[in-house]
Short mmCIF file of C-alpha atoms in Angstrom, two decimals:
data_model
loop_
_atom_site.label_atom_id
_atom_site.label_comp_id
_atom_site.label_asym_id
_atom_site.label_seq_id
_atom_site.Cartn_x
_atom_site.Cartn_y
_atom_site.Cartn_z
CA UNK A 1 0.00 0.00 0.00
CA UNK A 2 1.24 3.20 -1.32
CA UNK A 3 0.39 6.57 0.12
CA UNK A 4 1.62 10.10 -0.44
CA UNK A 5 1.12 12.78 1.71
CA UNK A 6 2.17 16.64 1.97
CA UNK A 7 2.90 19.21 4.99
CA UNK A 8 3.55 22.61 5.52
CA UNK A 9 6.03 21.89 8.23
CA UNK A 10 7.69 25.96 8.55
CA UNK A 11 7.17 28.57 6.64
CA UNK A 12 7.89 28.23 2.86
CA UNK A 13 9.01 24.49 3.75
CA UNK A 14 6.98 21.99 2.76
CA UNK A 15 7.47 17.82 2.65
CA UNK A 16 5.94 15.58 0.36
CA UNK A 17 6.08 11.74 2.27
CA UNK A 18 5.59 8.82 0.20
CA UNK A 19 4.63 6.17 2.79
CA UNK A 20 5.27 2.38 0.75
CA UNK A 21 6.86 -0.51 1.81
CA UNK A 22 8.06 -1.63 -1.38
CA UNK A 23 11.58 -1.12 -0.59
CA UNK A 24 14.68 -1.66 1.26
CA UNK A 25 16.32 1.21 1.20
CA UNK A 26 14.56 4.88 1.83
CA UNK A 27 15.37 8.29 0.04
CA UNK A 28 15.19 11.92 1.13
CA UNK A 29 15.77 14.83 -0.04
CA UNK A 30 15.97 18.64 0.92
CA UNK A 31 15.78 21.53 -2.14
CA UNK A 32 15.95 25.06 -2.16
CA UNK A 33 13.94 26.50 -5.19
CA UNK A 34 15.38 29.68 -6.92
CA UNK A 35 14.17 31.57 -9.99
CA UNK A 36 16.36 30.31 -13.13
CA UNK A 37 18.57 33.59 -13.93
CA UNK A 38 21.52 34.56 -15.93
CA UNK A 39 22.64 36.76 -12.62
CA UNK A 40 22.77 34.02 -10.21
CA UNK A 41 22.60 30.46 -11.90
CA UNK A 42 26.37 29.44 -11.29
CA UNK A 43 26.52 30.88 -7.62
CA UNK A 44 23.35 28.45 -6.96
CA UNK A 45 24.62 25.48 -8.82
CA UNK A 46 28.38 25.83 -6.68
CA UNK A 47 26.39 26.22 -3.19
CA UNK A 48 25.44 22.30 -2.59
CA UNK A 49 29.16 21.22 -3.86
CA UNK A 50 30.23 23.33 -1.03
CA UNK A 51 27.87 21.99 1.58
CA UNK A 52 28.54 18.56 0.87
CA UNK A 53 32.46 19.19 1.32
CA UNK A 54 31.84 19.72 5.52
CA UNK A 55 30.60 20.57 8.26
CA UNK A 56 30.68 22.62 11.65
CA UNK A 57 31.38 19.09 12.79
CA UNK A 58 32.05 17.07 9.72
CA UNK A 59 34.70 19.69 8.17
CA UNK A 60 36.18 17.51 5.34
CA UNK A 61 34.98 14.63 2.92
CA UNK A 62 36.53 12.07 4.79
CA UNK A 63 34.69 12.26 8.55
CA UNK A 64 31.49 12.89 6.35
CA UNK A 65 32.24 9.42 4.89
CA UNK A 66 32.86 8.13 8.27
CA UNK A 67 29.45 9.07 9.17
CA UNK A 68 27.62 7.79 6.25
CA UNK A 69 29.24 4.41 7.01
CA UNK A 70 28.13 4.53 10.30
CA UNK A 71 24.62 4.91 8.66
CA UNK A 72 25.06 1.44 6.96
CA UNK A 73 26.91 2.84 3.93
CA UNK A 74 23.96 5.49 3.17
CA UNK A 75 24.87 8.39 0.49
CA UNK A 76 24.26 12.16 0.50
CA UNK A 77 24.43 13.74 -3.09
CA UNK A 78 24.58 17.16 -4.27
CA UNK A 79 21.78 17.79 -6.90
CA UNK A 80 21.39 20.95 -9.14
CA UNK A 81 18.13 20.48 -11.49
CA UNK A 82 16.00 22.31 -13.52
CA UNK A 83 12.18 22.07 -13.33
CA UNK A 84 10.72 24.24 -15.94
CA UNK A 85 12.21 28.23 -14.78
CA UNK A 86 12.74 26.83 -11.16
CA UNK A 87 16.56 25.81 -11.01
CA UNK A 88 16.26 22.78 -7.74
CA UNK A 89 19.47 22.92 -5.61
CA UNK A 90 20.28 20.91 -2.66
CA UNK A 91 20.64 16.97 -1.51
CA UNK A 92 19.59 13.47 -2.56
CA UNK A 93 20.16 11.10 0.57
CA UNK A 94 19.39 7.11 0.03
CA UNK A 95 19.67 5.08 3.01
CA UNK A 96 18.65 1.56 4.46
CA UNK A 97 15.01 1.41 5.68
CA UNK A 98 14.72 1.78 9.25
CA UNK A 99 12.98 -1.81 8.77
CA UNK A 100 15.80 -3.22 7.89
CA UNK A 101 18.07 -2.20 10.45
CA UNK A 102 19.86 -4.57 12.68
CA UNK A 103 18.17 -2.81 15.89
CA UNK A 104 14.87 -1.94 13.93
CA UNK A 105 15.20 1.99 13.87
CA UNK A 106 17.14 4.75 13.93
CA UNK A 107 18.69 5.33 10.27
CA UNK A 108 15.87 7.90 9.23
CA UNK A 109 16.66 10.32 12.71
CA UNK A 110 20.55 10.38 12.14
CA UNK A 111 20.49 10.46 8.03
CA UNK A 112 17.84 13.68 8.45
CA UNK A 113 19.87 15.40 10.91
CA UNK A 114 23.10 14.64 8.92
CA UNK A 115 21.37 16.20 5.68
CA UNK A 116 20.38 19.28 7.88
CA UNK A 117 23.74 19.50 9.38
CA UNK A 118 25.37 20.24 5.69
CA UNK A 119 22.41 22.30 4.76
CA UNK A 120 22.59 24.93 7.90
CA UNK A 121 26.33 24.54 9.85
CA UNK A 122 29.08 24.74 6.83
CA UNK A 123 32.38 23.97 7.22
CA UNK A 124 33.82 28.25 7.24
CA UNK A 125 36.65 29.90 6.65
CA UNK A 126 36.75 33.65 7.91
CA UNK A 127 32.89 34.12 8.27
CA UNK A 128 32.68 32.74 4.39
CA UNK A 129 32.59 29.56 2.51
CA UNK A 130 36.31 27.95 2.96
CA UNK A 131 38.66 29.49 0.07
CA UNK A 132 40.14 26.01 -0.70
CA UNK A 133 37.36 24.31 -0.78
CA UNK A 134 35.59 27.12 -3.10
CA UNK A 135 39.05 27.24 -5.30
CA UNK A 136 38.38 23.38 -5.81
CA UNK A 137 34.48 23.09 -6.80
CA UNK A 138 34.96 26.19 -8.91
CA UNK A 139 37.51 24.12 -10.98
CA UNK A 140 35.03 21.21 -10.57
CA UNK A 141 31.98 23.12 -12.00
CA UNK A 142 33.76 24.56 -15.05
CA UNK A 143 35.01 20.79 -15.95
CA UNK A 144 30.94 20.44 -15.88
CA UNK A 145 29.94 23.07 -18.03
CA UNK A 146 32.71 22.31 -20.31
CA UNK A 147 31.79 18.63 -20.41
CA UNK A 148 28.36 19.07 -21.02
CA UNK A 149 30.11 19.79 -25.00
CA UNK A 150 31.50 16.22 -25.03
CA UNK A 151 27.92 14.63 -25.64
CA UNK A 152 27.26 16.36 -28.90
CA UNK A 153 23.25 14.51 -29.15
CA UNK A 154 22.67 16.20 -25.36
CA UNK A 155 24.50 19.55 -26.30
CA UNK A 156 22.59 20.47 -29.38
CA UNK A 157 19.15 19.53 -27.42
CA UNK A 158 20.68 22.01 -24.94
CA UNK A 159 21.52 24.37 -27.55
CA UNK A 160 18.12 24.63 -29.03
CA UNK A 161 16.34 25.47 -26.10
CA UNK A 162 18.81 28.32 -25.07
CA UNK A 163 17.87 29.46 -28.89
CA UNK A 164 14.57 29.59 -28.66
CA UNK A 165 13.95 30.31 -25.48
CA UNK A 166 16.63 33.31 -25.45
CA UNK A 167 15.61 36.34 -23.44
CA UNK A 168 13.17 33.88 -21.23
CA UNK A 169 14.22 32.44 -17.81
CA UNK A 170 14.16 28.74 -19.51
CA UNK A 171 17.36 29.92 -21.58
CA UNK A 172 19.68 29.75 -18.92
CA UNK A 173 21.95 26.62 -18.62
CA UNK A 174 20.96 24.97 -14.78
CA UNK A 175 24.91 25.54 -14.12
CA UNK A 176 25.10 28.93 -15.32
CA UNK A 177 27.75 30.20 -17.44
CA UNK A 178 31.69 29.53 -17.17
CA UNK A 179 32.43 33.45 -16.90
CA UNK A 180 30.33 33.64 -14.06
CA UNK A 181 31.94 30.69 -12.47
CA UNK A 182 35.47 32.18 -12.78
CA UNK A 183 33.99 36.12 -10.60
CA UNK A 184 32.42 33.75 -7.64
CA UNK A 185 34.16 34.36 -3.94
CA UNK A 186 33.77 32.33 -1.09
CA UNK A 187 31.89 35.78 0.41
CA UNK A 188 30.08 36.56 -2.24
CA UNK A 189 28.47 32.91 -2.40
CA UNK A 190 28.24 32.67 1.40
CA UNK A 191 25.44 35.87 0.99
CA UNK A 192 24.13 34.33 -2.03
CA UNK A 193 23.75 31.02 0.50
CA UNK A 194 22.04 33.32 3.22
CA UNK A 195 19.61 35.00 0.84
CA UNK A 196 18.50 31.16 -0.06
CA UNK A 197 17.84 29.90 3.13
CA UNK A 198 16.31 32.37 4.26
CA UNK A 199 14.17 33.80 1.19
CA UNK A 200 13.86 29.99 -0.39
CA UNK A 201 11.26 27.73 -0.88
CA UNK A 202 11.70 24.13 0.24
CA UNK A 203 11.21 21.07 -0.85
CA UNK A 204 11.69 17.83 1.24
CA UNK A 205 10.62 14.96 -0.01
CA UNK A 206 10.68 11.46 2.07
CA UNK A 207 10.01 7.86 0.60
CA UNK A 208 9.97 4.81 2.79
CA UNK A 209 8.47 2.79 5.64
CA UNK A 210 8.09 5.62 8.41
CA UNK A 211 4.72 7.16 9.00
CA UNK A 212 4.13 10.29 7.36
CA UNK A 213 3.84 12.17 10.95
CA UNK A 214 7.18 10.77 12.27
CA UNK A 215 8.76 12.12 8.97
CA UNK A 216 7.35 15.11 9.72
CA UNK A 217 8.71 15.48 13.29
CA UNK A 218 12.17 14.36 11.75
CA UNK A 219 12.65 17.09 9.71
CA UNK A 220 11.36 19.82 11.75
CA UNK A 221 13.77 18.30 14.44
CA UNK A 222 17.04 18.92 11.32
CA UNK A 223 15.82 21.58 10.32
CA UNK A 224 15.68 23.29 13.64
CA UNK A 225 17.28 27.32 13.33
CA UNK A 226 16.38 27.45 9.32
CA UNK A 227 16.17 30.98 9.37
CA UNK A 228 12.78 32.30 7.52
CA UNK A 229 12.61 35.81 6.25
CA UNK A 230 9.34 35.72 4.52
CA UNK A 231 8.60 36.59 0.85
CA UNK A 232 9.17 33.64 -0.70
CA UNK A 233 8.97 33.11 -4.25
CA UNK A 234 5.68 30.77 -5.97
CA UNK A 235 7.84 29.29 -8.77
CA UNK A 236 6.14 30.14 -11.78
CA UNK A 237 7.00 29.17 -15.69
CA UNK A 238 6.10 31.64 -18.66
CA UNK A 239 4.53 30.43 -21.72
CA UNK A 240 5.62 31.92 -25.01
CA UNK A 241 3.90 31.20 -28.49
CA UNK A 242 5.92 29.97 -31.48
CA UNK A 243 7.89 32.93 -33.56
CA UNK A 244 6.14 33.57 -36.63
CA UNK A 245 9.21 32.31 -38.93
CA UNK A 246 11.22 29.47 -36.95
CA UNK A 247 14.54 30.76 -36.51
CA UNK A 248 17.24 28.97 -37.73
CA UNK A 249 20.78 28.38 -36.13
CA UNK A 250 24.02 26.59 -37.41
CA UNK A 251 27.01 25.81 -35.39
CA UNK A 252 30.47 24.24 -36.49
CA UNK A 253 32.62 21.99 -34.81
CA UNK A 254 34.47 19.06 -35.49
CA UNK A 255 31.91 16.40 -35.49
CA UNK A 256 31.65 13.57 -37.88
CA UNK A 257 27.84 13.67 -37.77
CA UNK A 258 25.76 16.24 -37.87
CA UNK A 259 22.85 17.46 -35.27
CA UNK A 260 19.53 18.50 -36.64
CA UNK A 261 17.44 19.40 -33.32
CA UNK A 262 14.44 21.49 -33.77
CA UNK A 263 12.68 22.73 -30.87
CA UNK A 264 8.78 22.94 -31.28
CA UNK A 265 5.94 25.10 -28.94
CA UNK A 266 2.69 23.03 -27.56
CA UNK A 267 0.68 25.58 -28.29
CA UNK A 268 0.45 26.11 -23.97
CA UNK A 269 -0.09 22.69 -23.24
CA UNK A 270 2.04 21.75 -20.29
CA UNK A 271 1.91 19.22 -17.08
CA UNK A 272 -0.79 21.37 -15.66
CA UNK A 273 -2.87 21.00 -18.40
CA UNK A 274 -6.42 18.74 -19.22
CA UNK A 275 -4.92 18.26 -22.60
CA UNK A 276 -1.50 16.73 -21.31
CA UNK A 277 -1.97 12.70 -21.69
CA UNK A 278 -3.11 13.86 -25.19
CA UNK A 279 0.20 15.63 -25.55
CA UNK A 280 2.46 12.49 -23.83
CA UNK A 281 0.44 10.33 -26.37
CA UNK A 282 1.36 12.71 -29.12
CA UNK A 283 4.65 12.24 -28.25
CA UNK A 284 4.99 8.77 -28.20
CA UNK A 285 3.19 8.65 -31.84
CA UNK A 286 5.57 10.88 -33.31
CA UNK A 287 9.39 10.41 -32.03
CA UNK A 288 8.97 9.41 -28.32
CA UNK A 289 9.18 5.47 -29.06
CA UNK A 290 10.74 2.54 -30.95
CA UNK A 291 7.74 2.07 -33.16
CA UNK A 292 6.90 6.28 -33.57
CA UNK A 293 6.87 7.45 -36.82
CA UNK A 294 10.06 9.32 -36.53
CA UNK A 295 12.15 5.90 -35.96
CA UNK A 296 10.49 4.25 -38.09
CA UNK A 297 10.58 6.07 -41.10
CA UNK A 298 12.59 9.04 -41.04
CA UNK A 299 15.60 6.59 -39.27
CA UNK A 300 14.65 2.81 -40.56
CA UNK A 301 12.79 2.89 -43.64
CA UNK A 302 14.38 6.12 -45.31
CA UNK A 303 17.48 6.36 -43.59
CA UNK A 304 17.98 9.75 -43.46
CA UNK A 305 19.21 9.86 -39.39
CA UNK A 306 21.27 7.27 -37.36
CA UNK A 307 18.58 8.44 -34.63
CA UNK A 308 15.57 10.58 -34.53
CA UNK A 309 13.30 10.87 -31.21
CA UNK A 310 11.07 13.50 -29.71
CA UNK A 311 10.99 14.71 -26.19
CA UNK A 312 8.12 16.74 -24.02
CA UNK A 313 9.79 19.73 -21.77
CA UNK A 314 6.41 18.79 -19.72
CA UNK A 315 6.52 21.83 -17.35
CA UNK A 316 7.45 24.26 -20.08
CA UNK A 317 5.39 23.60 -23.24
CA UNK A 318 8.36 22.84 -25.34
CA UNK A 319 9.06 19.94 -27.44
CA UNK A 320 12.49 19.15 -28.88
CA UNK A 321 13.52 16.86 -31.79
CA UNK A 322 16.87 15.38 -31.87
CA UNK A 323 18.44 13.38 -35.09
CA UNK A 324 21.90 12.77 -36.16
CA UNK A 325 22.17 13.22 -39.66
CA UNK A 326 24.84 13.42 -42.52
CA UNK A 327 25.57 16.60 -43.56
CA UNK A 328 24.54 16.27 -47.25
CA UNK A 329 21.02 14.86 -45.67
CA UNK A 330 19.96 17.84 -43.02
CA UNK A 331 17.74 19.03 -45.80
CA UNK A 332 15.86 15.77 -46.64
CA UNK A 333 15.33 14.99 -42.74
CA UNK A 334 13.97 18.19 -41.86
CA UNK A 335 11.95 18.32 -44.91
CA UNK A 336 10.71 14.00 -43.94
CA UNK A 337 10.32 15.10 -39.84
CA UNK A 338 7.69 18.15 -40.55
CA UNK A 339 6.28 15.59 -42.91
CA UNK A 340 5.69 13.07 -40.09
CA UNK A 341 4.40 15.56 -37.91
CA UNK A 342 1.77 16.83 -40.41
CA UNK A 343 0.77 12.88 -40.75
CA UNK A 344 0.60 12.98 -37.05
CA UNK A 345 -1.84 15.82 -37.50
CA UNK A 346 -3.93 14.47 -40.30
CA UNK A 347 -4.19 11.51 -38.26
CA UNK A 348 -2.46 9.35 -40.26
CA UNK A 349 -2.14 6.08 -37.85
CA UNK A 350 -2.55 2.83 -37.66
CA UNK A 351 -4.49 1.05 -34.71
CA UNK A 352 -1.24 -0.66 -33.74
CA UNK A 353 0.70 2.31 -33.81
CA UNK A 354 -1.72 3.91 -30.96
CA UNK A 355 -2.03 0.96 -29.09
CA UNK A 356 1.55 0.68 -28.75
CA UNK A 357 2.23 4.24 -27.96
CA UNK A 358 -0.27 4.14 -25.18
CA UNK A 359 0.91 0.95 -24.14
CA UNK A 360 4.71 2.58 -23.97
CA UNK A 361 4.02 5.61 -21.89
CA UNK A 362 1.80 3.74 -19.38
CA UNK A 363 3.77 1.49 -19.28
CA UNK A 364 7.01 3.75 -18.65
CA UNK A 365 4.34 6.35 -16.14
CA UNK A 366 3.72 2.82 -13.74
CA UNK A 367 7.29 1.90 -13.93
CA UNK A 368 8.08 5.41 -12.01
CA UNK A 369 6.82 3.68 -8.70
CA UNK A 370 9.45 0.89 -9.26
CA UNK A 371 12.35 3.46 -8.88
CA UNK A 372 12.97 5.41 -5.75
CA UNK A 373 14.99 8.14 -7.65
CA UNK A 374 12.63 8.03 -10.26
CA UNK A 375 9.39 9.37 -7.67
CA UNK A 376 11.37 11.67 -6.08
CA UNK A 377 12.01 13.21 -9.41
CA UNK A 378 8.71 13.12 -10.57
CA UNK A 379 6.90 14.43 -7.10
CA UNK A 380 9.30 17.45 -6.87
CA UNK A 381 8.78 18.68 -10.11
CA UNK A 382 4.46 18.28 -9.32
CA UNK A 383 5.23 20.26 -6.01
CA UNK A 384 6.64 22.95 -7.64
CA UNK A 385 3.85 23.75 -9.97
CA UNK A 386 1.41 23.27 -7.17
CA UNK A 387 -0.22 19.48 -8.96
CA UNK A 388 -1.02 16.56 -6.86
CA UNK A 389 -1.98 14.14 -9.66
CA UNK A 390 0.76 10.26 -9.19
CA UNK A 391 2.04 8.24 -11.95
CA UNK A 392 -0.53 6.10 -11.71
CA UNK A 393 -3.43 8.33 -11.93
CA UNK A 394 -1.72 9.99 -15.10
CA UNK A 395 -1.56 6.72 -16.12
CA UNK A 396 -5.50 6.19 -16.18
CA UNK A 397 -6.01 9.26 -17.71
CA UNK A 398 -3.45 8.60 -20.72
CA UNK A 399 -5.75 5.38 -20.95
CA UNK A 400 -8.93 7.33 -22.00
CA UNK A 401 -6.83 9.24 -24.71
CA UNK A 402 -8.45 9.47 -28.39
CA UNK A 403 -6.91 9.03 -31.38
CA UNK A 404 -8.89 12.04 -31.75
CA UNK A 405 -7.64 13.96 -28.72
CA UNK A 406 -4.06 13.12 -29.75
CA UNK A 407 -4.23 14.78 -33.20
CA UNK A 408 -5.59 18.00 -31.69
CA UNK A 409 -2.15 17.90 -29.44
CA UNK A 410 -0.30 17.45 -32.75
CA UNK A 411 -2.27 20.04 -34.48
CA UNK A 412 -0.83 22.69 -31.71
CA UNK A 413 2.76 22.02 -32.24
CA UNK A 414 4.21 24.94 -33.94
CA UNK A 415 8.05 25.23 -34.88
CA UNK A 416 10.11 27.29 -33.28
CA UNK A 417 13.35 27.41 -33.51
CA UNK A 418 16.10 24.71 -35.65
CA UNK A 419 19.47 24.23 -34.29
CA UNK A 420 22.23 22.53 -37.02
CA UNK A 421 25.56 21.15 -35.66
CA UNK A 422 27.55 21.02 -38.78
CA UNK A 423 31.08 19.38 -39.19
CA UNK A 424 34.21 21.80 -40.68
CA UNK A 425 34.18 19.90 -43.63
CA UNK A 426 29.85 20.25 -43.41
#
């Protein structure tokens, strides 16, 4: 028996409790919500590497280690997300069910109070965030933002949403921008970390065996001195209609294959809308599966892209189409993808083809609940935006979909913006 539950446990904190005992192991998590900006996106994504390097009384890596082993091997990760024009920062904890504890309890208490000890009582230096340790995940955050070029498919989806969603909050890369990372100080991020927990909203999120009030009581008890300065922030996410003419963008490197991604508008439609299992069905029709119409025949039958998929930016209203393509073919594929969508719209399916996109994404919304990591991901991005709705009960309702309902989703798609990653010799 499953059951999720939510608490206003300070103010601007809330905890969302999944009560199951479907597992071995239990996860928690604490996030601090802050408007995606240009201005302040790399000082937020540095803050939890710095947390997680110590403590008033775990100052280093290696007594925080200590303690985790003493918590049967547990693990406390820093976590820097994007939900829609939210950017999530904090910690992703995953420990051994108090149920399965050699003395029957315990683990949840100490792993709570561990988290809140590297969220509130740093490791300092001065009155600041320790200089070496800020010297270190500096370097550390630039290797990020510099790798995030290395995976060329993942950089040009990246690429076309900072295109087309230029001059919106969505734009901004969830790390921020290298420049930035290279002007941070240890003071100026320890009064970028003091505007956050005390202007933030919080997420925690809890999934295990405990009741729902003893979570509760365990994370007021670690969070305990959270200062709370009022005004906080109800995340919001704009929604922008498609540019008249889709803009187009070419970039050069030396790639072997090129990247055709083209980034598309729902028309509005997002997670909070009626019309979203219509969308998510949509989705899977045209590029979101194995049997869509974008693998099948752009990729298999015409062999114009070594891949070709769709994706839903659900909180957003922003779909993205990624293909690798030859050079000499870029043409012919985005000429054979806008002809797959407009089949898409004319309703051009088979019965097989809906059955087993429906089958796909219910099947892939039910598997959520088999994955620990998986819920907490999902339920903080529905606390966000304020919706209550499971996996499972977005599951029913993609079950009542029409093929009818589906088109109309298609129908609202409007192109935006394509992105081309071309080679030198492209």
């Amino acid at each position: 028996m499953r059951t999720v539950t939510r608490n206003q446990l300070l103010p601007g904190v809330f905890l969302t409790a999944v009560h199951t005992k479907k597992f071995k192991s239990s996860v928690l998590s604490m996030t601090l919500l802050a408007p995606l900006s240009a201005e302040n996106a790399a000082a937020n994504a540095l803050i939890p590497y710095l947390l997680r390097r110590g403590s008033e009384a775990h100052p280093d890596m290696q007594s925080i280690s200590a303690a985790l082993d003493q918590l049967y091997g547990g693990s406390i990760e820093p976590m820097v997300r994007k939900k829609g024009e939210v950017q999530c920062l904090g910690f992703v904890g995953s420990f051994l069910d108090d149920a399965y504890t050699l003395d029957g309890g315990g683990i949840l208490d100490e792993a709570a109070e561990l988290m809140g000890e590297l969220l509130l009582r740093p490791c300092t230096d001065g009155g600041a965030f320790s200089t070496e340790y800020t010297r270190q995940e500096k370097a550390n955050l630039i290797d990020r933002i510099r790798g995030e070029i290395n995976d060329k498919r993942s950089y040009a989806s990246n690429r076309v949403v900072e295109e087309m969603c230029a001059g919106e909050p969505y734009g901004v890369n969830r790390l921020g921008r290298e420049s930035d990372v290279e002007s941070l100080t240890p003071q100026g991020l320890w009064e970028r970390y003091q505007e956050l927990l005390g202007r933030a909203r919080i997420e925690l999120y809890y999934c295990g065996s405990a009741e729902p009030d003893r979570v509760c009581f365990i994370f007021q008890k670690a969070l305990a001195g959270l200062p709370r300065e009022g005004g906080y922030q109800e995340p919001s996410c704009s929604i922008v209609s498609a540019a008249q003419t889709p803009r187009r963008v070419e970039e050069t490197m030396d790639v072997a294959q090129g990247k055709l991604t083209m980034g598309f508008r729902t028309g509005g439609i997002t997670a909070a809308s009626p019309e979203y299992p219509a969308l998510m069905l949509c989705n899977a029709l045209f590029g979101g599966t194995t049997t869509s119409k974008l693998f099948l025949n752009v990729r298999e039958k015409l062999s114009l892209c070594y891949y070709a998929s769709s994706m839903v930016h659900k909180y957003k209203g922003v779909m993205v189409v990624s293909s690798g393509v030859e050079f000499a073919n870029v043409k012919k594929a985005e000429d054979e993808i806008l002809a797959q969508l407009e089949a898409c719209r004319n309703g051009d399916f088979e019965p097989w083809e809906v059955e087993g996109a429906r089958r796909y994404t219910v099947s892939s919304l039910r598997t959520v609940l088999d994955s620990q990591g998986r819920q907490e991901d999902y339920w903080l991005g529905q606390a966000i935006y304020g919706l209550a709705e499971g996996p499972e009960e977005l599951a029913q309702r993609l079950e009542q979909v029409t093929t009818q309902q589906a088109v109309a989703a298609a129908k609202a798609l409007s192109l935006d913006t394509v992105y081309f990653l071309k080679g030198t010799e492209g």
